[in-house]
PDB file of C-alpha atoms in Angstrom:
ATOM      1  CA  MET A   1     120.711 103.156  81.024  1.00 70.00           C
ATOM      2  CA  LYS A   2     118.607 105.270  83.619  1.00 83.00           C
ATOM      3  CA  ASN A   3     119.749 106.374  86.805  1.00 91.00           C
ATOM      4  CA  ILE A   4     117.801 104.546  89.469  1.00 90.00           C
ATOM      5  CA  ASN A   5     115.420 106.925  91.787  1.00 90.00           C
ATOM      6  CA  ILE A   6     116.449 105.581  95.188  1.00 93.00           C
ATOM      7  CA  PRO A   7     113.909 107.602  97.327  1.00 93.00           C
ATOM      8  CA  MET A   8     111.045 106.217  95.109  1.00 94.00           C
ATOM      9  CA  LEU A   9     112.357 102.900  95.007  1.00 95.00           C
ATOM     10  CA  LEU A  10     112.508 102.917  99.004  1.00 97.00           C
ATOM     11  CA  LEU A  11     109.074 104.250  99.104  1.00 97.00           C
ATOM     12  CA  ALA A  12     107.955 101.202  96.695  1.00 96.00           C
ATOM     13  CA  ILE A  13     109.735  98.764  98.967  1.00 97.00           C
ATOM     14  CA  LEU A  14     107.914 100.245 102.007  1.00 97.00           C
ATOM     15  CA  VAL A  15     104.502  99.838 100.101  1.00 97.00           C
ATOM     16  CA  VAL A  16     105.340  96.081  99.101  1.00 97.00           C
ATOM     17  CA  ALA A  17     106.457  95.724 102.820  1.00 98.00           C
ATOM     18  CA  MET A  18     103.244  97.013 104.297  1.00 97.00           C
ATOM     19  CA  PHE A  19     100.879  94.843 101.894  1.00 97.00           C
ATOM     20  CA  PHE A  20     103.068  91.762 103.018  1.00 98.00           C
ATOM     21  CA  LEU A  21     102.552  92.607 106.436  1.00 97.00           C
ATOM     22  CA  VAL A  22      98.742  92.795 105.775  1.00 97.00           C
ATOM     23  CA  GLY A  23      99.386  89.356 104.832  1.00 97.00           C
ATOM     24  CA  LEU A  24     100.732  88.400 107.827  1.00 97.00           C
ATOM     25  CA  ALA A  25      98.465  89.634 110.096  1.00 97.00           C
ATOM     26  CA  ILE A  26      95.744  87.863 108.274  1.00 97.00           C
ATOM     27  CA  ALA A  27      97.647  84.590 109.297  1.00 97.00           C
ATOM     28  CA  PHE A  28      97.742  85.549 112.683  1.00 97.00           C
ATOM     29  CA  ARG A  29      94.119  86.782 112.549  1.00 96.00           C
ATOM     30  CA  ASN A  30      94.875  90.017 114.317  1.00 96.00           C
ATOM     31  CA  ILE A  31      91.989  92.740 112.952  1.00 97.00           C
ATOM     32  CA  TRP A  32      93.759  95.559 114.401  1.00 98.00           C
ATOM     33  CA  PHE A  33      97.238  94.911 112.607  1.00 97.00           C
ATOM     34  CA  ILE A  34      95.193  93.995 109.378  1.00 97.00           C
ATOM     35  CA  LEU A  35      93.651  97.697 109.514  1.00 98.00           C
ATOM     36  CA  LEU A  36      96.956  99.347 110.566  1.00 98.00           C
ATOM     37  CA  PHE A  37      99.171  98.290 107.875  1.00 97.00           C
ATOM     38  CA  LEU A  38      96.252  98.283 105.219  1.00 97.00           C
ATOM     39  CA  ILE A  39      95.819 101.838 106.266  1.00 98.00           C
ATOM     40  CA  LEU A  40      99.524 102.485 106.180  1.00 97.00           C
ATOM     41  CA  GLY A  41      99.879 100.798 102.662  1.00 97.00           C
ATOM     42  CA  PHE A  42      97.328 102.920 101.088  1.00 97.00           C
ATOM     43  CA  ALA A  43      98.850 106.026 102.766  1.00 98.00           C
ATOM     44  CA  ILE A  44     102.192 105.598 101.644  1.00 97.00           C
ATOM     45  CA  PHE A  45     101.187 104.629  98.249  1.00 97.00           C
ATOM     46  CA  GLY A  46      99.089 107.628  98.032  1.00 97.00           C
ATOM     47  CA  TYR A  47     101.895 109.955  99.289  1.00 97.00           C
ATOM     48  CA  GLY A  48     104.257 108.175  96.393  1.00 95.00           C
ATOM     49  CA  LEU A  49     101.696 109.185  93.740  1.00 95.00           C
ATOM     50  CA  SER A  50     101.415 112.557  94.989  1.00 96.00           C
ATOM     51  CA  LEU A  51     105.412 112.899  94.906  1.00 94.00           C
ATOM     52  CA  LYS A  52     105.289 111.595  91.493  1.00 92.00           C
ATOM     53  CA  LYS A  53     102.537 113.775  89.974  1.00 93.00           C
ATOM     54  CA  ARG A  54     104.528 116.918  91.726  1.00 93.00           C
ATOM     55  CA  ARG A  55     107.561 116.074  89.817  1.00 87.00           C
ATOM     56  CA  LYS A  56     105.673 116.243  86.653  1.00 78.00           C
TER      57      LYS A  56
END
């Protein structure tokens, strides 16, 4: 069994939470929160991919 990379797991959970919050903001029809969480989600996702690329 492989070891779990805790920081990357937490980063992935944070990205999923951001996109969950986008759905919640859509339900509340608040365009500012939709844009905020969407941008944060993609920014954190890109940061995680850059970390993964640096490790290899």
